[in-house]
Coordinates of C-alpha atoms in Angstrom, one line a residue:
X1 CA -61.1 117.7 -14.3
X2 CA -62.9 114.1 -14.8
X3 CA -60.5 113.6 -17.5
X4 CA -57.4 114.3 -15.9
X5 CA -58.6 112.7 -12.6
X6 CA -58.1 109.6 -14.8
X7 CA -55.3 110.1 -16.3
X8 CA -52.6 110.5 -13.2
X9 CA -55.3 107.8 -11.6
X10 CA -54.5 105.2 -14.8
X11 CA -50.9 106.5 -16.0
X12 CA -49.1 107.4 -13.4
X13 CA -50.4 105.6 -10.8
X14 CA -51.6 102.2 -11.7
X15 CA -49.1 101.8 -14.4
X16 CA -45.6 102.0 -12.8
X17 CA -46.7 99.1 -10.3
X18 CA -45.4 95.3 -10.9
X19 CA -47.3 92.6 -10.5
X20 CA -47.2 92.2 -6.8
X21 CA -47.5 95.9 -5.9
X22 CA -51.0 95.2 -7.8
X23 CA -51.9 92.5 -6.4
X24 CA -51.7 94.2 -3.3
X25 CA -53.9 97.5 -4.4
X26 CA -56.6 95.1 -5.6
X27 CA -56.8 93.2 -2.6
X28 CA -57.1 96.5 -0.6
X29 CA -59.7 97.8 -2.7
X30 CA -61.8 94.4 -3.0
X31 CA -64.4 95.8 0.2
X32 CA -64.6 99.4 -2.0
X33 CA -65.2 97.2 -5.4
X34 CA -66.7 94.5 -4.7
X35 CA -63.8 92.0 -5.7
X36 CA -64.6 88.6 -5.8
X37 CA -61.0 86.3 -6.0
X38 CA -62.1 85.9 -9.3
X39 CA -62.0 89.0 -10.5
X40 CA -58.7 90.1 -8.5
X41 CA -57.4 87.1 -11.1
X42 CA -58.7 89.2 -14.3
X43 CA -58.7 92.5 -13.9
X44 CA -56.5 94.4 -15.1
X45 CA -54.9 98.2 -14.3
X46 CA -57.3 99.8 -17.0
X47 CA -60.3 98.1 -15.5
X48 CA -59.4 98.7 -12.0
X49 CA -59.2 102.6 -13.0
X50 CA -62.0 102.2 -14.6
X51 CA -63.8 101.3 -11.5
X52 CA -62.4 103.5 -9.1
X53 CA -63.2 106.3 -11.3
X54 CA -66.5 105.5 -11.3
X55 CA -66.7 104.8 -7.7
X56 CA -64.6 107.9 -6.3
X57 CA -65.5 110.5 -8.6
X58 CA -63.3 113.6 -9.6
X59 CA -60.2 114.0 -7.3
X60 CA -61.5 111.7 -4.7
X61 CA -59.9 108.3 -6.8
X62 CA -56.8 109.9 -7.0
X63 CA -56.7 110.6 -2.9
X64 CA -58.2 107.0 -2.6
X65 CA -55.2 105.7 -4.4
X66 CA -52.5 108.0 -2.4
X67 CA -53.9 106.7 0.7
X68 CA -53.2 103.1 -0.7
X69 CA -49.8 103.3 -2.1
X70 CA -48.5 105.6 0.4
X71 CA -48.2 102.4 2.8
X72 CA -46.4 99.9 0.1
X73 CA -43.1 99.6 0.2
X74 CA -40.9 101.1 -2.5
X75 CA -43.7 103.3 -4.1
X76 CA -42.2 106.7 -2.3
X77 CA -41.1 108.3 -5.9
X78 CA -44.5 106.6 -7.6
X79 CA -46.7 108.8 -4.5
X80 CA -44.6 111.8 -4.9
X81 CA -45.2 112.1 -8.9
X82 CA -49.1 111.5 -8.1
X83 CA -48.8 114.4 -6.1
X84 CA -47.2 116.6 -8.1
X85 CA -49.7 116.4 -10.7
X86 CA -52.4 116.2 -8.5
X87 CA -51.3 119.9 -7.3
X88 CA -50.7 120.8 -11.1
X89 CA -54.2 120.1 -11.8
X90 CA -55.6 121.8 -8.8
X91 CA -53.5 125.0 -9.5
X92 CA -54.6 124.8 -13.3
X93 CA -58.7 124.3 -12.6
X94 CA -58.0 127.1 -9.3
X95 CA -56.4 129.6 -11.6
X96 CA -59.5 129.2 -14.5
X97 CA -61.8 130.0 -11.6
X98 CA -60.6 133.0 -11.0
X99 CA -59.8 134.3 -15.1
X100 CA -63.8 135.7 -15.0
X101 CA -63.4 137.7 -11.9
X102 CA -59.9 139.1 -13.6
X103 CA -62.0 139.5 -17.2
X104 CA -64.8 141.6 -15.2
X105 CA -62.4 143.6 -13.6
X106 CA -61.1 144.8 -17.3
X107 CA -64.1 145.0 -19.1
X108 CA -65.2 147.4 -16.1
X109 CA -62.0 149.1 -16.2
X110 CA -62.4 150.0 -20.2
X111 CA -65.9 150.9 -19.5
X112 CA -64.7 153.4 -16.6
X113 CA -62.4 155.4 -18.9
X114 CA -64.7 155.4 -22.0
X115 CA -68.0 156.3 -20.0
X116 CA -65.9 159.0 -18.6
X117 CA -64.4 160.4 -21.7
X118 CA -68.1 160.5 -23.3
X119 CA -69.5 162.3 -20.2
X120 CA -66.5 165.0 -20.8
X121 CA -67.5 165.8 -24.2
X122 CA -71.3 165.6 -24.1
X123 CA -72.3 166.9 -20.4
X124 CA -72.3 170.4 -19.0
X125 CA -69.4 171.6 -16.7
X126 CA -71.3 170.9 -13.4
X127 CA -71.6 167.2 -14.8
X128 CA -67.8 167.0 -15.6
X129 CA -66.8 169.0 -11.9
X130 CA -69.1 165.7 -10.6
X131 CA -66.9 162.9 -12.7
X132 CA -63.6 164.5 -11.4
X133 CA -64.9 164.6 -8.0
X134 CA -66.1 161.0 -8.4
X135 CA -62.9 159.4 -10.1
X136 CA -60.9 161.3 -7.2
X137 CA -62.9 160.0 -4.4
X138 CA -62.2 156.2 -6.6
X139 CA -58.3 157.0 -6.2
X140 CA -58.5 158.1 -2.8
X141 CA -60.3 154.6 -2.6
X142 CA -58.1 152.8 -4.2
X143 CA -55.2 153.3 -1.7
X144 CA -56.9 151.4 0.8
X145 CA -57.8 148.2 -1.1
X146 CA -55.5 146.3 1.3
X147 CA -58.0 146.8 3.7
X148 CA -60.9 147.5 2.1
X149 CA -63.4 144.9 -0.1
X150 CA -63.2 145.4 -3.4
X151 CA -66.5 145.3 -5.6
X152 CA -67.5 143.4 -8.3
X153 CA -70.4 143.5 -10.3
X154 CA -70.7 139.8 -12.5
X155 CA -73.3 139.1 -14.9
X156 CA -76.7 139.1 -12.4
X157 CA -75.6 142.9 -11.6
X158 CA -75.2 141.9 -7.7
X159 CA -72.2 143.6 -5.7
X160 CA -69.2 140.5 -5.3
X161 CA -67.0 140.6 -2.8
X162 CA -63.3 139.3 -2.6
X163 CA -60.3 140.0 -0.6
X164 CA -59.9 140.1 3.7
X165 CA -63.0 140.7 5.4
X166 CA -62.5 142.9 8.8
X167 CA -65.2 144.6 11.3
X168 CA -63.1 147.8 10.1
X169 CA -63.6 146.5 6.5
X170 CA -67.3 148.2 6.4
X171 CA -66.2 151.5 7.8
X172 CA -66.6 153.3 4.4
X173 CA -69.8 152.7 1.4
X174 CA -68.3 150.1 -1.1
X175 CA -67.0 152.2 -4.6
X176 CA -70.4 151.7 -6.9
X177 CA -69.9 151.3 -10.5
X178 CA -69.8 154.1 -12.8
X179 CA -73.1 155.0 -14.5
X180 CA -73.0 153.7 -18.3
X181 CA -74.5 155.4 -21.3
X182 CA -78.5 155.3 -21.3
X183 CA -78.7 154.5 -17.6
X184 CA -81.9 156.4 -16.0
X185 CA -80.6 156.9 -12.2
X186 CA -78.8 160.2 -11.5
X187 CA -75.4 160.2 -9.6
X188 CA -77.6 162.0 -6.6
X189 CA -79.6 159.2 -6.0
X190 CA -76.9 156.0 -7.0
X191 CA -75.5 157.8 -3.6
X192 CA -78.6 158.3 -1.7
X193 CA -79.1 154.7 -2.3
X194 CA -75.5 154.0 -1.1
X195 CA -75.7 155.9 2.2
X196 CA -79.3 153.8 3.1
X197 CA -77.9 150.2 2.3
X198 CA -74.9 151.2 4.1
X199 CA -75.6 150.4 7.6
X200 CA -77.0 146.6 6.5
X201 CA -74.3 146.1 4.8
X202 CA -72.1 146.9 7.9
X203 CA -73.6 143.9 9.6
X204 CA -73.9 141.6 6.6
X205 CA -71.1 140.1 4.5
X206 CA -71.5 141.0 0.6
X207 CA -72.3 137.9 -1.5
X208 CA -71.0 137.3 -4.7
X209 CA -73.1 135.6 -7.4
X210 CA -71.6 132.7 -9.1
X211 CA -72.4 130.1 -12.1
X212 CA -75.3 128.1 -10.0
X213 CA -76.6 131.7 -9.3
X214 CA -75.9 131.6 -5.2
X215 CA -74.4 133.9 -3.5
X216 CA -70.9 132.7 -1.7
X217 CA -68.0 134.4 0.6
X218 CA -65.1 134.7 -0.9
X219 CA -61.6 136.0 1.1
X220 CA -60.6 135.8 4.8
X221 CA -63.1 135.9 7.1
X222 CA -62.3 136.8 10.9
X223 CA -64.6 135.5 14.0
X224 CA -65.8 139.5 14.9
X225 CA -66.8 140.0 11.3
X226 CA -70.3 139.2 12.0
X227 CA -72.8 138.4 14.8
X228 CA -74.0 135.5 12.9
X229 CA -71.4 132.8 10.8
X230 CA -71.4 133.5 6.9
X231 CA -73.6 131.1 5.0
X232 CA -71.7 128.7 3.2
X233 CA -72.9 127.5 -0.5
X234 CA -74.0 123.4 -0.5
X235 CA -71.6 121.4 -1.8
X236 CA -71.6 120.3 -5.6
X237 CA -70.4 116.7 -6.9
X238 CA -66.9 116.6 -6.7
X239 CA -65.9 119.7 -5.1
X240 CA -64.7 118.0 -1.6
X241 CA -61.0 116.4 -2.0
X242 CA -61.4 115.2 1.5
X243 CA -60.0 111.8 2.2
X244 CA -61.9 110.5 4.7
X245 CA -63.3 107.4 4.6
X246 CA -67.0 107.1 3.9
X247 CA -69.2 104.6 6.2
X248 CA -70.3 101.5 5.5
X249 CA -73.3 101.1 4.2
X250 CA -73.7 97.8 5.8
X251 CA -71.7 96.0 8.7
X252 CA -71.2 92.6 8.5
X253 CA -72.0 90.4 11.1
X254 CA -70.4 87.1 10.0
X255 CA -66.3 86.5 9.9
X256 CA -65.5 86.9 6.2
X257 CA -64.0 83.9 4.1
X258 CA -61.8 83.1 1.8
X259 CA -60.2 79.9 0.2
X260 CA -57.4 78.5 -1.1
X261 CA -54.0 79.9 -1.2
X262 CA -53.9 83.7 -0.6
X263 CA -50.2 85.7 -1.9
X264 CA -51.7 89.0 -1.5
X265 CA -50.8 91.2 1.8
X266 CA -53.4 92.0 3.8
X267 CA -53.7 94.5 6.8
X268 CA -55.5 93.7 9.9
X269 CA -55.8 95.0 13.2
X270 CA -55.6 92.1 16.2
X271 CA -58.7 92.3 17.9
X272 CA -58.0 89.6 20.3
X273 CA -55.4 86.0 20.4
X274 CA -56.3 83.0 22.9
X275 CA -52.9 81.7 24.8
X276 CA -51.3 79.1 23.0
X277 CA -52.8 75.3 23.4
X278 CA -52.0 71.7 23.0
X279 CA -54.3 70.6 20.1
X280 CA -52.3 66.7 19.3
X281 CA -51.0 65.0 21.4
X282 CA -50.8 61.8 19.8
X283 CA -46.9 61.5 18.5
X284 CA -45.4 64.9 19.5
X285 CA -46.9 67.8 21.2
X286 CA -48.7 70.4 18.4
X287 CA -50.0 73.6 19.6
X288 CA -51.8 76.8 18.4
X289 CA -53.9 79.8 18.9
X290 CA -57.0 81.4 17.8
X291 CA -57.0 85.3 17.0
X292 CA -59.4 87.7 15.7
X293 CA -58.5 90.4 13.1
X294 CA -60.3 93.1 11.2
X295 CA -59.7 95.3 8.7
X296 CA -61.3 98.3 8.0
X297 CA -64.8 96.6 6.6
X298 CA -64.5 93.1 7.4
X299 CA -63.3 90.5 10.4
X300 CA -61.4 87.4 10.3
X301 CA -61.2 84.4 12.4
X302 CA -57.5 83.0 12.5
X303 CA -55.5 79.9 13.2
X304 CA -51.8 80.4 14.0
X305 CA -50.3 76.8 14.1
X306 CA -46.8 78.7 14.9
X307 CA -46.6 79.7 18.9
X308 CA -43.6 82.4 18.0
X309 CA -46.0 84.2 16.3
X310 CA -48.3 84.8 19.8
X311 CA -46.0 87.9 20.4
X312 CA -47.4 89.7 16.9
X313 CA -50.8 88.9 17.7
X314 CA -51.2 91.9 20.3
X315 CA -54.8 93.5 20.5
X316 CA -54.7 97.1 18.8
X317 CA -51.2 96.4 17.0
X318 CA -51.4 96.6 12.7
X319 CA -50.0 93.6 11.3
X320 CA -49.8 92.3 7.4
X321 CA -50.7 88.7 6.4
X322 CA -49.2 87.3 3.8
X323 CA -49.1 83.3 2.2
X324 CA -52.0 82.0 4.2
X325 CA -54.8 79.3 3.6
X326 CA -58.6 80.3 3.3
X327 CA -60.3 77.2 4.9
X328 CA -63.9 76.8 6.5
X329 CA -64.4 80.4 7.2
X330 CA -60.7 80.8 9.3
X331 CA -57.3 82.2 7.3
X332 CA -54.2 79.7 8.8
X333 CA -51.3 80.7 9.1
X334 CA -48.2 78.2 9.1
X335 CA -45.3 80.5 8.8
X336 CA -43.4 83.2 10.5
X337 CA -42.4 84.7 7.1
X338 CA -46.5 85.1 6.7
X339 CA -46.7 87.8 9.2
X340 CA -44.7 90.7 9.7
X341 CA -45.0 94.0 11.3
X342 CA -45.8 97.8 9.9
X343 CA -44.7 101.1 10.7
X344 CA -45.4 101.8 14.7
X345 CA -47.2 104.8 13.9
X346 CA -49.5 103.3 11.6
X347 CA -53.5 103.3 13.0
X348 CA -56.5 101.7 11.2
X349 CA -59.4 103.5 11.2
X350 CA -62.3 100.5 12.3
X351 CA -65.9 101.3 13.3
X352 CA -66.9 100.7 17.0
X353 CA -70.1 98.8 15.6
X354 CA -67.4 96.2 13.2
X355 CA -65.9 95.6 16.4
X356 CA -68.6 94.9 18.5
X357 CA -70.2 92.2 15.9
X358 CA -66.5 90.6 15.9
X359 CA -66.6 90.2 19.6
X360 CA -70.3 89.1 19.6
X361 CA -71.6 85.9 20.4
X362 CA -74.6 84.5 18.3
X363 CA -77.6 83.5 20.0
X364 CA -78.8 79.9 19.7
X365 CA -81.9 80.4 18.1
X366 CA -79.9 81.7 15.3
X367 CA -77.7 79.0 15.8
X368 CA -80.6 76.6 14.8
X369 CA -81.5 78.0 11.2
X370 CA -77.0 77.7 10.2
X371 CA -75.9 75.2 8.1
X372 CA -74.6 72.3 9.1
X373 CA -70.9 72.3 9.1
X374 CA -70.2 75.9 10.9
X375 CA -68.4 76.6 12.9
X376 CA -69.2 78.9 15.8
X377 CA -67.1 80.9 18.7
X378 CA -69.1 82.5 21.7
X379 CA -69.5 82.5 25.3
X380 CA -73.0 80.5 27.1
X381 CA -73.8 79.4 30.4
X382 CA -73.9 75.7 31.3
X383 CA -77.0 74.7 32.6
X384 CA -76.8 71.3 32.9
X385 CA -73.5 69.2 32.7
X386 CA -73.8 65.1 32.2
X387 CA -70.5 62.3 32.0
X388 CA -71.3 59.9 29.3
X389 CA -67.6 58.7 29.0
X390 CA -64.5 59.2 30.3
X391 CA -64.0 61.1 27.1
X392 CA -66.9 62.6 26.9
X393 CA -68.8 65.1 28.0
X394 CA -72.3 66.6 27.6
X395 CA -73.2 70.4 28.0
X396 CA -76.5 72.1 28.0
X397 CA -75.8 75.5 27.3
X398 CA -78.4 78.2 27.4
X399 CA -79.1 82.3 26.2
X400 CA -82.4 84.0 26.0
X401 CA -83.3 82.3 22.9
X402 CA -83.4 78.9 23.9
X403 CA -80.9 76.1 24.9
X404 CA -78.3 73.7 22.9
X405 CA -76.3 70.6 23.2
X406 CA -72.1 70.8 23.0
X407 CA -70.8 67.6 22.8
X408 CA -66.9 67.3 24.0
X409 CA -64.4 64.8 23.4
X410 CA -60.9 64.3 24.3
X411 CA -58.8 66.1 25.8
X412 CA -61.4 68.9 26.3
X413 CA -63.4 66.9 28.8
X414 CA -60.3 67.5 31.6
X415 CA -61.3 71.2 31.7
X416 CA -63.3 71.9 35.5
X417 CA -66.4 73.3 34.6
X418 CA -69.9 72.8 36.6
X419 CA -73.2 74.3 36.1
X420 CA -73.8 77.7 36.2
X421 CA -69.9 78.5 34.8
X422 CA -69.6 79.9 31.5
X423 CA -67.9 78.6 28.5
X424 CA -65.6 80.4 25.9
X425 CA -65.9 78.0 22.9
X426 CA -64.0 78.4 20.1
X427 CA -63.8 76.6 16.7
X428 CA -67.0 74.2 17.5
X429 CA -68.7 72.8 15.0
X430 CA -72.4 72.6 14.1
X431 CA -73.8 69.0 13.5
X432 CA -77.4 69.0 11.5
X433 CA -79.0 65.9 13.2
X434 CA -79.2 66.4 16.4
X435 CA -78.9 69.8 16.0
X436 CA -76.1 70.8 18.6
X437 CA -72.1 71.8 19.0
X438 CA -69.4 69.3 18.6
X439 CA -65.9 69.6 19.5
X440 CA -63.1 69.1 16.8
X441 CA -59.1 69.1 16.6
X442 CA -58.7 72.6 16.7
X443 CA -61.5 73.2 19.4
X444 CA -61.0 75.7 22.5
X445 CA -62.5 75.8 25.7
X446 CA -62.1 78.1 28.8
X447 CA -64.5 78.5 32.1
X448 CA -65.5 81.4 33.4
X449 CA -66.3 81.6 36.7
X450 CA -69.1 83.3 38.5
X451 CA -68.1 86.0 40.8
X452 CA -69.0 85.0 44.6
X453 CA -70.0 87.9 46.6
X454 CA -68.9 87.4 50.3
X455 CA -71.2 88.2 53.1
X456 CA -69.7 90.0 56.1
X457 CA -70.3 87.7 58.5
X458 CA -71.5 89.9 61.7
X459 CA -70.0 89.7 64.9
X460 CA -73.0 88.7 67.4
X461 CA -71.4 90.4 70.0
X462 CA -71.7 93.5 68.7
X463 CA -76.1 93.3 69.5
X464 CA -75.6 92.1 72.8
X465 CA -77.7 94.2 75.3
X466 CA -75.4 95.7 78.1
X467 CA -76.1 95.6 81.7
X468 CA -78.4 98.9 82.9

């Protein structure tokens, strides 16, 4: 099955796609692989197969890639030939599973008739009144197969069991095998031994003995069959062909990056979008936003330097990006063309623990072993505020870990904030001498106020003493 796993993986999946429709497989797999941007550049179709044959074993790549191309426009024929010959070679390996059972079942048959001719000629008369009475009782039996187990005996010389299991399934001794030439138990005791194991066998389903040597259920099984569930055989490599998406091994806790130009789509879940700002002010009016995206492994920090766009950006809605910039760990987006909508339908499967590290805020005594140049989004408490300029502004923030300096220029010094408000900073960067936050062009700020709680004020009348 390995083999032709690979094949309808390689041939008839990776091979009919153009360039683009590629591109776009890669860049969905590069969390899966391991794709670095350069190889995304170099690989090609055989090596991608390659790799997801190695990572998704047996039927799993070619359900891996289904799932992928299913979403990408203009592959509908490409996904239905996949699963054509996906379900070719599952009826092929399903119907060499069962040509054993079907090879038993003659080889027993053959033995029947000549065991029973020999018994004719060599035995007495009482022994040949007991074979007719024994091959009628197996007609009368056979009669009722639609509701009765039939059994098996396979190469361990255990009973097997196949066909619809039933609480009336058990109301008769299963048909025991025919005795064969040189066997050294009478027919008087083969039944004794029937009648005793009958009543456990009533309560118990019958096990049949396959290749690993474990017994397994085979055939319908209804809910009153038995007072305990059937055991169930452990799983062996590459006999699940569920699609479900395995956990990650390890959730990140940093937004990804990228650089440079990226062409490729890429799907993302809005997690959140700021409102629309005034960033320039100097010639003409600029404005933008700041969003966060994930996908299903990774999250994204985002600069939309196109307002239009804000109605896209809603939390929970899907959304492709296409034709953006990768710069200092945020993707920007410029264009309209560069976003665009998918199916209404469509939901992405993202891990409550992905989300909570996008929305977290770092603490500042991790803040103090970054680099210099990062930049950082969170929400602190002011603790102390102090006017240098009338452009600037200095803030002590604070956390549990210790406290920090955020410089703010510009514009940003307007904002009404006093101590013991909290900021939402956004896009600030991290200088290396002083160690503290620094606003920049595309900086955002919003204060968030604490929540007064209003006393009653009690009505003094109300504790006057009254006149006796």
């Amino acid at each position: 099955m390995e083999t032709e796993c690979k094949r309808i993986l390689l041939l008839k999946g990776l091979q009919p796609l153009n360039d683009d429709q590629f591109s776009m497989v890669k860049s969905l797999l590069d969390s899966d692989l391991g794709l670095t941007s350069k190889m995304k550049e170099d690989y090609t179709k055989v090596k991608i197969a390659d790799m997801m044959h190695k990572k998704f074993r047996g039927i799993l790549c070619v359900n891996k890639l289904l799932m992928l191309l299913k979403d990408i426009e203009g592959l509908e024929d490409t996904v239905k030939t996949i699963k054509n010959e996906k379900r070719k070679v599952m009826k092929k390996y399903k119907t060499q599973g069962l040509a054993p059972v079907k090879k038993r079942k003659q080889e027993a048959s053959s033995t029947d008739e000549s065991t029973s001719t020999a018994n004719k000629a060599s035995r007495p008369l009482d022994d040949t009144l007991v074979s007719k009475k024994r091959k009628t009782k197996t007609t009368g039996t056979n009669k009722s197969n639609k509701t009765q187990p039939t059994s098996e005996w396979g190469q361990l010389g255990q009973p097997a069991v196949t066909g619809a299991l039933s609480p009336a399934s058990f109301s008769q001794p299963p048909q025991m095998p025919p005795p064969t030439p040189g066997c050294s138990f009478s027919t008087k005791k083969m039944e004794t031994q029937t009648i005793k194991t009958e009543k456990f066998e009533m309560m118990q389903p019958m096990p049949e003995w396959g290749q690993l040597g474990q017994p397994s259920i085979t055939g319908a099984l209804s809910p009153g069959s038995f007072s305990q569930p059937p055991w169930m055989p452990p799983s062996t490599p590459g006999s699940s062909f569920s699609t479900k998406k395995p956990r990650l091994k390890s959730v990140p806790t940093k937004a990804s990056r990228e650089e440079g130009l990226q062409k490729c789509a890429k799907e993302v879940m809005v997690l959140k979008a700021t409102e629309p700002f005034a960033y320039d002010i100097t010639d003409e009016e600029r404005k933008m936003f700041h969003a966060t995206v994930v996908t299903e492994s990774q999250f994204f920090r985002v600069k939309v330097f196109h307002v239009g766009l804000k109605d896209k950006f809603i939390p929970k809605r899907v959304i492709t990006l296409a034709d953006y910039i990768g710069r200092n760990g945020f993707l920007e987006v410029y264009n309209v063309s560069s976003v665009s909508d998918v199916s209404a339908d469509r939901k992405m499967e993202v891990s409550s623990r992905l989300i909570q590290n996008a929305n977290a805020t770092p603490k500042i005594k991790e803040l103090r072993s970054e680099e210099p140049g990062t930049f950082v989004s969170g929400v602190y408490q002011v603790h102390k505020k102090m006017v240098l300029d009338q452009c600037i502004t200095l803030y002590e923030i604070q956390d549990d870990t210790g406290t920090m300096d955020v410089l703010v220029y510009g514009r940003l010094t307007k904002v009404n904030c006093e101590e013991g408000d909290k900021l939402t900073l956004i896009c600030f960067e991290l200088s290396g001498d002083p160690r503290q936050l620094r606003s920049v062009t595309h900086s955002f700020i919003k204060v968030i106020k604490p929540r007064k709680n209003k006393k009653q004020q009690l009505n003094p009348d109300l504790y006057m003493k009254t006149p006796a």
